[in-house]
Coordinates of C-alpha atoms in Angstrom, one line a residue:
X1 CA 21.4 10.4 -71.9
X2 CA 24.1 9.3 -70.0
X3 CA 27.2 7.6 -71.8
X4 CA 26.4 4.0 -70.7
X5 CA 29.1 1.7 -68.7
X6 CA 29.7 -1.3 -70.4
X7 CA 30.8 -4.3 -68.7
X8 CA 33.9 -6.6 -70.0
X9 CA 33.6 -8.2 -73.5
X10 CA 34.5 -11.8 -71.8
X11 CA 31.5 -11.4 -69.3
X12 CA 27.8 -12.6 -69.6
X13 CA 27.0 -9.0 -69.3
X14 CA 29.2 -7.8 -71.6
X15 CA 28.0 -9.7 -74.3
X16 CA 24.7 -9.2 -73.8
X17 CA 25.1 -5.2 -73.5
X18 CA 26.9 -5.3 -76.9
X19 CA 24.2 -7.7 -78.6
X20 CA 26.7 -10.3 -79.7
X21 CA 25.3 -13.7 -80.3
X22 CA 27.2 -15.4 -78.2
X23 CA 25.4 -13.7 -75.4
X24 CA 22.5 -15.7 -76.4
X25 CA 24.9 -19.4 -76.7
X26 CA 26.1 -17.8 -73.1
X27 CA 22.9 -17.2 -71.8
X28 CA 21.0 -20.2 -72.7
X29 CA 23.8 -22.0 -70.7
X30 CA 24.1 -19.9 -67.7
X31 CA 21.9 -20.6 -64.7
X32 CA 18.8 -19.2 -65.4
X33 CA 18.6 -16.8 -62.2
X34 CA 21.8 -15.1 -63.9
X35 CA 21.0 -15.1 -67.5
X36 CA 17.9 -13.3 -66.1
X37 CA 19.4 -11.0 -64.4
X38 CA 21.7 -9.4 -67.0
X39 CA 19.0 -9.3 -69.5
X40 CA 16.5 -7.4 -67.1
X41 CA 19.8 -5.2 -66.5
X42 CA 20.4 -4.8 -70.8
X43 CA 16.8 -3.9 -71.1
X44 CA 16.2 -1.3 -68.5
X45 CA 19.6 0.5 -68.6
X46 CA 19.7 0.9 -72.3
X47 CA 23.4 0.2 -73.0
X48 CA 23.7 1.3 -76.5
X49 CA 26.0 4.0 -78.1
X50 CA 23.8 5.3 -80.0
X51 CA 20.2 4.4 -79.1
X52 CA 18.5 5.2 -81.9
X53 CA 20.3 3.3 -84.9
X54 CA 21.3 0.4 -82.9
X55 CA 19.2 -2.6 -82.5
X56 CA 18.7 -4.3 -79.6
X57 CA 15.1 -4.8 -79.2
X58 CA 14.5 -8.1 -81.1
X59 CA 17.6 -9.7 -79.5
X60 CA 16.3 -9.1 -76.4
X61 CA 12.9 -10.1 -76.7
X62 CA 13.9 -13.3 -78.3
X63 CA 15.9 -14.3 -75.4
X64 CA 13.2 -13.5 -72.9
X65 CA 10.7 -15.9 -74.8
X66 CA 14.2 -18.9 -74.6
X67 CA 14.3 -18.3 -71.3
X68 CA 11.3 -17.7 -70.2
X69 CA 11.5 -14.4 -68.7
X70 CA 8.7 -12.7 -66.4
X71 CA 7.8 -9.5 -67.1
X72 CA 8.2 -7.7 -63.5
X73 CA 11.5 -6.1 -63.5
X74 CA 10.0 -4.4 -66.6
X75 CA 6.7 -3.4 -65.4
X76 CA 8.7 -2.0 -62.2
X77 CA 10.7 0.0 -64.4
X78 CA 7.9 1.5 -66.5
X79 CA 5.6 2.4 -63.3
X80 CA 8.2 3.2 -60.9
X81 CA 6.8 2.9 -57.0
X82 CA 8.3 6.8 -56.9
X83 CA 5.2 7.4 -59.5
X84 CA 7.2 11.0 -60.6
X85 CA 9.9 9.0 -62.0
X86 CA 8.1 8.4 -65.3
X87 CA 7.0 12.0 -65.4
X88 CA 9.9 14.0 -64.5
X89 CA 12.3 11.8 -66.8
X90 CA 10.7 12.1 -69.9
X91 CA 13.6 11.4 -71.9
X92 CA 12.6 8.5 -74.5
X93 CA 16.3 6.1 -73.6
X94 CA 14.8 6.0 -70.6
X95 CA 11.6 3.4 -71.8
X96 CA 12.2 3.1 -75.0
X97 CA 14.0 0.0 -75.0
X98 CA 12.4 -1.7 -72.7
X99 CA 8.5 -0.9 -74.9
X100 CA 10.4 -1.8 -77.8
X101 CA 11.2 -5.1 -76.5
X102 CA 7.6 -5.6 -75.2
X103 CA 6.3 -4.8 -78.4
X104 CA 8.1 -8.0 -79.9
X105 CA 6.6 -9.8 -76.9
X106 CA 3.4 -9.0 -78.0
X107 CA 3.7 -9.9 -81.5
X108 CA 5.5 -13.2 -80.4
X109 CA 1.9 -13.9 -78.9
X110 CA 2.7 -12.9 -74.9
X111 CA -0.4 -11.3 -73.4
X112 CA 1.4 -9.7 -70.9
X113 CA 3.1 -8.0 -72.7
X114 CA 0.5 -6.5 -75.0
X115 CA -1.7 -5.7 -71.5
X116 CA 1.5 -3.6 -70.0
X117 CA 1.8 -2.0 -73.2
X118 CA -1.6 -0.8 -73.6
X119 CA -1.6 0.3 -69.5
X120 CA 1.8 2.1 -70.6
X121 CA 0.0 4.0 -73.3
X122 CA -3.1 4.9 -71.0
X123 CA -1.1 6.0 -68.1
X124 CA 2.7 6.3 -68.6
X125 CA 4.8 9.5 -69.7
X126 CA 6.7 8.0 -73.1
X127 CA 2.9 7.2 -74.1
X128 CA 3.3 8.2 -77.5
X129 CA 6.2 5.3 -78.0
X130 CA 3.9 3.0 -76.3
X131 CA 1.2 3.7 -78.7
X132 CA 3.3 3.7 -81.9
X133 CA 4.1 -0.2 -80.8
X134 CA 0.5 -1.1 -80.3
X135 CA -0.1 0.0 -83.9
X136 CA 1.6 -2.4 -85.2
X137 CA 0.5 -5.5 -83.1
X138 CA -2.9 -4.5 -81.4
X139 CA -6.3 -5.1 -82.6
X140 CA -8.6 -2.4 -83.5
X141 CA -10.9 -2.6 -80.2
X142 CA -7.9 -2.4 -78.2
X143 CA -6.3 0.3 -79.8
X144 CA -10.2 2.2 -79.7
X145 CA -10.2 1.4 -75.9
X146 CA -7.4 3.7 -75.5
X147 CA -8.7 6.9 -77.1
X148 CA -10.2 8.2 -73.6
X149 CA -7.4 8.1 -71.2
X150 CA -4.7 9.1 -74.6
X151 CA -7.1 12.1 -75.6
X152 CA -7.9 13.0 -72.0
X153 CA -4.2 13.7 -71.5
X154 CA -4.9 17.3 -74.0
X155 CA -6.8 19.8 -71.8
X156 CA -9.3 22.2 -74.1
X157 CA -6.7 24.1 -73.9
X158 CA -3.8 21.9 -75.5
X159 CA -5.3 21.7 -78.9
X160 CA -2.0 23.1 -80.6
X161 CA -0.3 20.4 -78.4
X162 CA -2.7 17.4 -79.3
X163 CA -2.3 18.5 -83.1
X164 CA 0.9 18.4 -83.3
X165 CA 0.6 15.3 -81.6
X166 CA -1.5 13.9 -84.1
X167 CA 1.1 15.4 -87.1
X168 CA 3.8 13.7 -85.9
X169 CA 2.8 10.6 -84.8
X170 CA 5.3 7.4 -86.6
X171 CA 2.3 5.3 -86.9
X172 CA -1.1 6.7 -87.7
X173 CA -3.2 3.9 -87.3
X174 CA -4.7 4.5 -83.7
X175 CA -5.4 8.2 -84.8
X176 CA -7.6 7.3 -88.0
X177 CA -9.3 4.8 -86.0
X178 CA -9.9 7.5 -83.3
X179 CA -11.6 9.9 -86.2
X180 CA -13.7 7.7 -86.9
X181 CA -15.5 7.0 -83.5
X182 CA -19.0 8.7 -83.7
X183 CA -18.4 10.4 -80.1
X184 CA -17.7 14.2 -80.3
X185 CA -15.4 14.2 -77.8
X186 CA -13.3 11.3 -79.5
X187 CA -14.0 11.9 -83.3
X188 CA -14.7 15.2 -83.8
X189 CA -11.7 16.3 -82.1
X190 CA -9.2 14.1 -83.6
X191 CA -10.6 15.0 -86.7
X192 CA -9.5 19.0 -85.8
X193 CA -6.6 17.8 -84.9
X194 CA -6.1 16.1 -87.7
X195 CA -6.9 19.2 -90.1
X196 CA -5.1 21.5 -87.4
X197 CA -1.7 19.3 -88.0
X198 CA -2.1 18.8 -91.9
X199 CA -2.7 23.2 -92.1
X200 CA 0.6 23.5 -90.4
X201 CA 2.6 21.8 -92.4
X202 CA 0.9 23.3 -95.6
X203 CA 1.9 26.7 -93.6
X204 CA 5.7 26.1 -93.0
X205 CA 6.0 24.6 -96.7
X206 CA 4.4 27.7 -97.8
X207 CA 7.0 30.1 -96.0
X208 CA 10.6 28.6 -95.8
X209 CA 13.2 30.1 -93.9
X210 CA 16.8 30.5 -95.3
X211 CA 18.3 31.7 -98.4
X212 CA 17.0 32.7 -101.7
X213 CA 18.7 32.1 -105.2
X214 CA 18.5 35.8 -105.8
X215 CA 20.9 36.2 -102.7
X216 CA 24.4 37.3 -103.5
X217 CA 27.6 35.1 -102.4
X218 CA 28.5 37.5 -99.4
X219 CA 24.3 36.9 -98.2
X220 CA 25.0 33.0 -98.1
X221 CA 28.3 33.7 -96.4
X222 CA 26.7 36.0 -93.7
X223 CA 24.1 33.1 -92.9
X224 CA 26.6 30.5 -92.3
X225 CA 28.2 32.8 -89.9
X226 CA 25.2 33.5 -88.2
X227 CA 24.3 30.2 -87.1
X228 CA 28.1 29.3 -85.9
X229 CA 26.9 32.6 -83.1
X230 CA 23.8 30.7 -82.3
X231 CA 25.4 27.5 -82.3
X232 CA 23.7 26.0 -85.6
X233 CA 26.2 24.4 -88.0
X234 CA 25.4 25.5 -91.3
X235 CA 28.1 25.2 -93.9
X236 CA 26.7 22.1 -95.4
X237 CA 23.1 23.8 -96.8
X238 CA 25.0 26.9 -97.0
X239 CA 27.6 25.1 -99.8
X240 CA 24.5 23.8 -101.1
X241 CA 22.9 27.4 -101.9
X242 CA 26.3 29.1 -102.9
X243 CA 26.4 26.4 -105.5
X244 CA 22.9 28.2 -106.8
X245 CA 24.4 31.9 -106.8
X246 CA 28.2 31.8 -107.5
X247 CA 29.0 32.2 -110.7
X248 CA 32.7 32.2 -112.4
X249 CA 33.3 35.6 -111.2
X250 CA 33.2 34.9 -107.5
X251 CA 35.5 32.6 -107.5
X252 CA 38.5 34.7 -106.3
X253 CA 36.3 35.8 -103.7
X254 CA 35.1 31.9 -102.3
X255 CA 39.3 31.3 -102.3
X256 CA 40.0 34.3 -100.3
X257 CA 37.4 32.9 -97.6
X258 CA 38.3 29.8 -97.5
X259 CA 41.9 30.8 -96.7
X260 CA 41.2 33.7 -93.9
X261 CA 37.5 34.1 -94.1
X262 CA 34.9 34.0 -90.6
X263 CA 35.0 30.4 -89.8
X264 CA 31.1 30.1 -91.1
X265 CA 32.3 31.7 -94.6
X266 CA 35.7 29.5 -94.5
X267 CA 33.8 25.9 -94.1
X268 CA 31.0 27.1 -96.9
X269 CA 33.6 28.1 -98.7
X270 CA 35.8 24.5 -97.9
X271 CA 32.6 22.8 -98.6
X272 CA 31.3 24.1 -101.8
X273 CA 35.6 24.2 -103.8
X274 CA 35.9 20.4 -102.3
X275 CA 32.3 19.8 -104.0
X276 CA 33.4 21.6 -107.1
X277 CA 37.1 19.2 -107.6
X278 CA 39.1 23.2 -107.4
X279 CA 42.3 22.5 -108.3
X280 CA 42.8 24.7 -105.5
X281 CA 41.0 23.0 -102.8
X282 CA 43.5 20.6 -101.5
X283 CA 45.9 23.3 -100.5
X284 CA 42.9 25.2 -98.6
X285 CA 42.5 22.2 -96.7
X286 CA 46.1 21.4 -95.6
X287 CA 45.9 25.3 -94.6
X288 CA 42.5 25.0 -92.8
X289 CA 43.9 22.5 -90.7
X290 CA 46.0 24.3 -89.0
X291 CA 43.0 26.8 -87.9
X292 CA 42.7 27.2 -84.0
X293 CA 39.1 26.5 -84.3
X294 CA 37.8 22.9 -84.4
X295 CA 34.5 24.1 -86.5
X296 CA 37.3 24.6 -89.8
X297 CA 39.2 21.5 -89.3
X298 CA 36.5 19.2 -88.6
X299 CA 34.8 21.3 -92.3
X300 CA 38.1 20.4 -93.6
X301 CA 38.5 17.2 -93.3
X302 CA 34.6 16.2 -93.8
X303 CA 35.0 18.4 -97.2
X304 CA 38.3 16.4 -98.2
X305 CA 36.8 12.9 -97.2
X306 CA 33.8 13.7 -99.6
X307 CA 36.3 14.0 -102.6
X308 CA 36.2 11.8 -105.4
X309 CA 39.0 12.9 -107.6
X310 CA 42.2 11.6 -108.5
X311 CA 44.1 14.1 -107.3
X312 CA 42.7 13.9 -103.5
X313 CA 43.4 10.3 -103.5
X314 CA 47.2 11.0 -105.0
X315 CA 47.3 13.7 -101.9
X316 CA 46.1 11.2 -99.5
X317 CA 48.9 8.9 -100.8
X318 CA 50.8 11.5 -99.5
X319 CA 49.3 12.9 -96.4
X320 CA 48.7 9.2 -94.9
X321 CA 51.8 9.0 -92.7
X322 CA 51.1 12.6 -91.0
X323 CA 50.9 12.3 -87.1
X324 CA 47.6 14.2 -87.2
X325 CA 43.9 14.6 -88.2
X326 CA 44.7 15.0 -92.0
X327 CA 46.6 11.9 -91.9
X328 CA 43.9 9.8 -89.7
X329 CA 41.2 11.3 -92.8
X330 CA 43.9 10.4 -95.4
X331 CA 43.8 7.0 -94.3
X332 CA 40.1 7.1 -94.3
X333 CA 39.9 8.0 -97.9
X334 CA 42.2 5.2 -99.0
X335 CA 40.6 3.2 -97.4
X336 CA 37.1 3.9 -99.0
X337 CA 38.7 4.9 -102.5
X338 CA 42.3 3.6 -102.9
X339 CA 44.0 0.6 -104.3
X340 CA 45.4 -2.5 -103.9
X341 CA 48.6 -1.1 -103.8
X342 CA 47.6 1.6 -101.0
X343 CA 46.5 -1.7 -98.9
X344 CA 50.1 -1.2 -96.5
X345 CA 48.6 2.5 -95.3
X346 CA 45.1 1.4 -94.7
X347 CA 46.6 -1.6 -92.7
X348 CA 48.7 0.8 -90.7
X349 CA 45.9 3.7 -90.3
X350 CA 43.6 0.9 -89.1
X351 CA 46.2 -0.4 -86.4
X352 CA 47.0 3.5 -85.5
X353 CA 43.6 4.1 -84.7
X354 CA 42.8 1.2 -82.8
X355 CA 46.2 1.7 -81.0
X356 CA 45.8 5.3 -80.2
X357 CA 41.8 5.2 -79.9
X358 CA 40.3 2.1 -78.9
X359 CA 37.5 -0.1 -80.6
X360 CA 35.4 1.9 -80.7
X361 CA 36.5 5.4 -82.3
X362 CA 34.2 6.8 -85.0
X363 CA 37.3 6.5 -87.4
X364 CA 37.3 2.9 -87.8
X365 CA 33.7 2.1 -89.6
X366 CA 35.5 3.3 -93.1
X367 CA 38.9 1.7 -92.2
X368 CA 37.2 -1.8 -91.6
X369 CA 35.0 -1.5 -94.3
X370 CA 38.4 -0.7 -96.6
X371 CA 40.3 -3.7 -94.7
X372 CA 37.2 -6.2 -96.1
X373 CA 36.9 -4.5 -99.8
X374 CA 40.7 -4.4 -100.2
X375 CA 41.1 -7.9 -99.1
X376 CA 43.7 -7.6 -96.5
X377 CA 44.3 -10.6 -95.3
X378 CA 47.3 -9.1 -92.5
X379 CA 44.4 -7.2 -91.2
X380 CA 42.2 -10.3 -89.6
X381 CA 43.6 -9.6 -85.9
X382 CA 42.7 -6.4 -85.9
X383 CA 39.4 -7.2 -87.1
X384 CA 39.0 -9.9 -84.6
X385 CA 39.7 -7.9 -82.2
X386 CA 37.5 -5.1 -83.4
X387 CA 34.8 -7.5 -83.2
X388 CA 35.4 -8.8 -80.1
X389 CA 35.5 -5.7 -78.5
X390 CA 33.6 -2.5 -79.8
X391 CA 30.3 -1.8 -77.8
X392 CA 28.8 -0.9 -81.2
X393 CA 27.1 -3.4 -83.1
X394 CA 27.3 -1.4 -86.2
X395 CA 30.7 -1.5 -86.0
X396 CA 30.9 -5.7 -85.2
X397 CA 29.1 -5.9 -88.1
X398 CA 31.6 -4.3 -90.2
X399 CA 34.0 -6.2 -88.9
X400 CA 32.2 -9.4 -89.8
X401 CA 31.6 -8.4 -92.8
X402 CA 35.6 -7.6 -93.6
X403 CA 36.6 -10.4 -91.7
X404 CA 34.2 -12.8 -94.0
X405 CA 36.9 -11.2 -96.9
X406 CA 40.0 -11.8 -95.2
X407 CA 39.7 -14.3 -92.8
X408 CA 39.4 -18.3 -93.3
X409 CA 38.5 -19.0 -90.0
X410 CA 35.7 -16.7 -90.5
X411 CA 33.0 -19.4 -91.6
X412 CA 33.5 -21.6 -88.4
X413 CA 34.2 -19.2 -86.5
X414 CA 32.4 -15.9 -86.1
X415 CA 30.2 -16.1 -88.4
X416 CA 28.2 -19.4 -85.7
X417 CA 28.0 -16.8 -83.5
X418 CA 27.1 -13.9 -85.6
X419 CA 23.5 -16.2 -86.6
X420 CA 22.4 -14.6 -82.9
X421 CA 23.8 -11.3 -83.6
X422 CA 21.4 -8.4 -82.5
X423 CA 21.8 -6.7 -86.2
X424 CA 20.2 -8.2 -89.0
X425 CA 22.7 -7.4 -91.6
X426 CA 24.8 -9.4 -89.0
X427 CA 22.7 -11.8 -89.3
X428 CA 22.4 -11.9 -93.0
X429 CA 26.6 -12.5 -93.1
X430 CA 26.5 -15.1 -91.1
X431 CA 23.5 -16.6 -93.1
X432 CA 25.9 -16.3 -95.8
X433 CA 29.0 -17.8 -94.8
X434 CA 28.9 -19.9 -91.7
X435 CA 29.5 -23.4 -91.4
X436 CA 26.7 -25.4 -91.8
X437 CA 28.8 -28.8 -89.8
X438 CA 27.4 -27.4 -86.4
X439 CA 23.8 -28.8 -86.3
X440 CA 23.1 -24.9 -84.0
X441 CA 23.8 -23.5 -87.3
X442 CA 21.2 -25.6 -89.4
X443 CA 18.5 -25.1 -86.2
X444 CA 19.0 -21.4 -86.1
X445 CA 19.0 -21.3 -89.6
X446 CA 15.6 -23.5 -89.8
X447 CA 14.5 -20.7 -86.7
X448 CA 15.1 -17.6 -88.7
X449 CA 13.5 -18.9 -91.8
X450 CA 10.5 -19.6 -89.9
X451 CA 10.8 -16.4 -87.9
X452 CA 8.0 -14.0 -89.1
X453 CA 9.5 -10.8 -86.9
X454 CA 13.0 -11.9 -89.1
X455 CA 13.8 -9.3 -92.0
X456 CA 13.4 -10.4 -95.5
X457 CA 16.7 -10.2 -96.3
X458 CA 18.3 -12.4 -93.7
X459 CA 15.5 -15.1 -94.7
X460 CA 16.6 -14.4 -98.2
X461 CA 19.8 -15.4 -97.1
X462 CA 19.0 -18.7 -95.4
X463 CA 17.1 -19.5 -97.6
X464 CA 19.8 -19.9 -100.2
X465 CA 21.6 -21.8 -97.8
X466 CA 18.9 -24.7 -96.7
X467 CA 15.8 -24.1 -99.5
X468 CA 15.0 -27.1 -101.9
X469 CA 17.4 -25.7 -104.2
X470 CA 20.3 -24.8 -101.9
X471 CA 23.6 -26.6 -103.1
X472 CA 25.3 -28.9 -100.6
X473 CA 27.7 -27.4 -98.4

């Protein structure tokens, strides 16, 4: 998947591609043509990070049901007139959005929806997403209607491929229905599959690959190494098994490669001291960072950031002000383990990175999540501007849920906004804390209660703010 461009935060665009709630407040006051437009754009041109954490789906079907959105930019999108377009791109970024939105159409109660969906998953190349959707919100003829054209897409000779399949399908339902159809063609051959799928995985569980307790210490070593040359990172269940064959005697030898051993023996090595608090450890790492090859340093500092001691937080203290990656992951660790009193270097670690890395670098989730749990009220800015920016919603969401700590203006504020937010724990925030003087806060409020596609814990939420029992705010 392509790296997706995202349009400015100030823009009807932008705050749609980043799922911010006022994108909603935007487009529900935007000519209609336009709002339209953008959100046909959102939905077929997947804009997310990272697709497949991120949610988007909900947000935008709710905004096609306020506005009253047709479905034919979607259906265009999904059957392309170039008909190899949905065969050759099989990647699932591609549709995937766009059926998950349908699939909250359909649940919402729009038959057009459901009818494109079920078309999708007779005819369309990401069928199995299709189908997965229809489990959840179709009816049992429909989902029976579609055994034919599904099964007919497994030749006689795709068995293996039709079991496997069947194994890993997310939702089961339209294959137990299908097993139960008294044709041969349709029952009988799901129900091999069925078998077929559930014998494999007896199979692999019955011969596992990988190390053995019985192996010796150099053994787990040589396995790490061999999956840096095939390009399989390792280290991590290699730590895992060391832990199950070193014993107090091999502990010279783990030190001596994680100062100058191969670099799959040097992170095991990193991995397994930093699990074990070595009293050496911390010196192997400030070494290890040095190393010319990025596999060490990035094993270093993930090995460090996993400490819980004392001592690595007193060495963070320390290491906080460095110019480099061991500072930026000393920062991190204050930030997620420190003290009031370490409150001045998460401030300035926080401002470094967005200063040196933008809104949306990787190292700010821990650094905004310290900000709000240390209570640093000097950091709101940031945080604002964190929020206002980052294309990731899991990130806004962190920075909602700091600036709800540190910021007064928060509750009138953000937090009105963050009622549309695309992420539910978002949501549940802003269920939490924001003003309830706006009468759009007590409708949407009212809205998600009554919501049945809501999560429970946003409902929760609201709940406690407008149930019979609610105090007066």
């Amino acid at each position: 998947m392509f790296e997706p461009v995202i349009a400015p935060s100030g823009t009807l665009l932008g705050l749609l591609q980043r799922g911010r709630g006022d994108g909603t407040l935007h487009a529900l006051t935007a000519p209609r043509d336009e709002a339209l437009a953008a959100l046909d754009q959102c939905v077929l041109s997947d804009p997310r990070h990272d697709w497949q954490v991120e949610n988007r789906s909900l947000y935008y079907a709710r905004l096609y049901l306020d506005l009253h959105g047709g479905l034919a930019e979607i259906e265009r999108h999904l059957f392309h007139p170039d008909g190899t377009v949905d065969l050759v791109d099989t990647d699932e970024s591609r549709t995937g959005l766009a059926l998950s939105v349908l699939g909250h159409l359909a649940s919402y109660g729009r038959r057009d929806a459901l009818e494109l969906l079920r078309r999708y998953a007779a005819f369309g190349g990401n069928w199995a997403w299709a189908l997965d959707e229809l489990a959840l919100r179709d009816d049992d003829a429909g989902l029976r209607a579609l055994a034919e054209p599904v099964l007919a897409r497994f030749s006689a000779q795709d068995e293996a491929e039709l079991a496997a399949a069947v194994r890993d399908a997310f939702e089961p339902r339209p294959w137990r229905l299908w097993a139960e159809d008294p044709r041969p063609h349709i029952g009988a051959r799901v129900r091999a599959a069925q078998e077929a799928g559930s014998f494999d995985r007896w199979q692999r569980q019955l011969t596992p690959a990988g190390p053995r307790p019985e192996w010796s210490v150099q053994a787990v070593f040589d396995w790490a190494q061999e999956g840096f040359e095939r390009g399989a990172a390792r280290y991590v269940p290699a730590a895992r098994c060391l832990s199950a064959v070193a014993g107090p005697e091999d502990r010279a030898r783990i030190v001596r490669a994680a100062r100058d051993g191969s670099d799959g023996a040097r992170c095991t090595a990193l991995r397994y001291l930093a699990d074990a608090h070595d009293p050496e450890v911390l010196d192997l790492v400030e070494a290890a960072v040095a190393s010319p090859a990025r596999v060490v340093v990035d094993a270093a500092l993930d090995s460090f950031e996993r400490m819980r001691s004392l001592a690595a937080v007193d060495r963070a203290r320390r290491w906080a002000r460095r110019p480099d990656a061991l500072g930026a992951a000393a920062g991190r660790v204050l930030a997620c383990r420190g003290a009031a009193a370490d409150s001045e270097l998460v401030l300035w670690a926080l401002r470094e990175a967005v200063r040196g890395d933008g809104p949306d670098a990787p190292t700010l989730w821990p650094l905004v999540d310290g900000a709000g749990r240390l209570g640093i009220a000097c950091a709101a800015p940031v945080l604002r501007h964190v929020y206002r920016e980052t294309a990731s919603s899991h990130l806004r969401g962190r920075a909602a849920r700091a600036l709800a700590a540190t910021d007064p203006s928060f509750a009138a504020g953000f937090a009105v906004e963050c009622l549309w937010d695309c992420e539910e724990s978002t949501r549940e925030v802003a269920a939490r804390h924001a003003e309830t003087g706006d009468s759009r806060v007590v409708d949407q409020l009212r809205r998600l209660a009554a919501d049945p596609a809501e999560e429970a814990e946003v409902q929760t939420a609201v709940r406690a703010r407008i149930g019979p029992d609610a105090p007066a705010r």
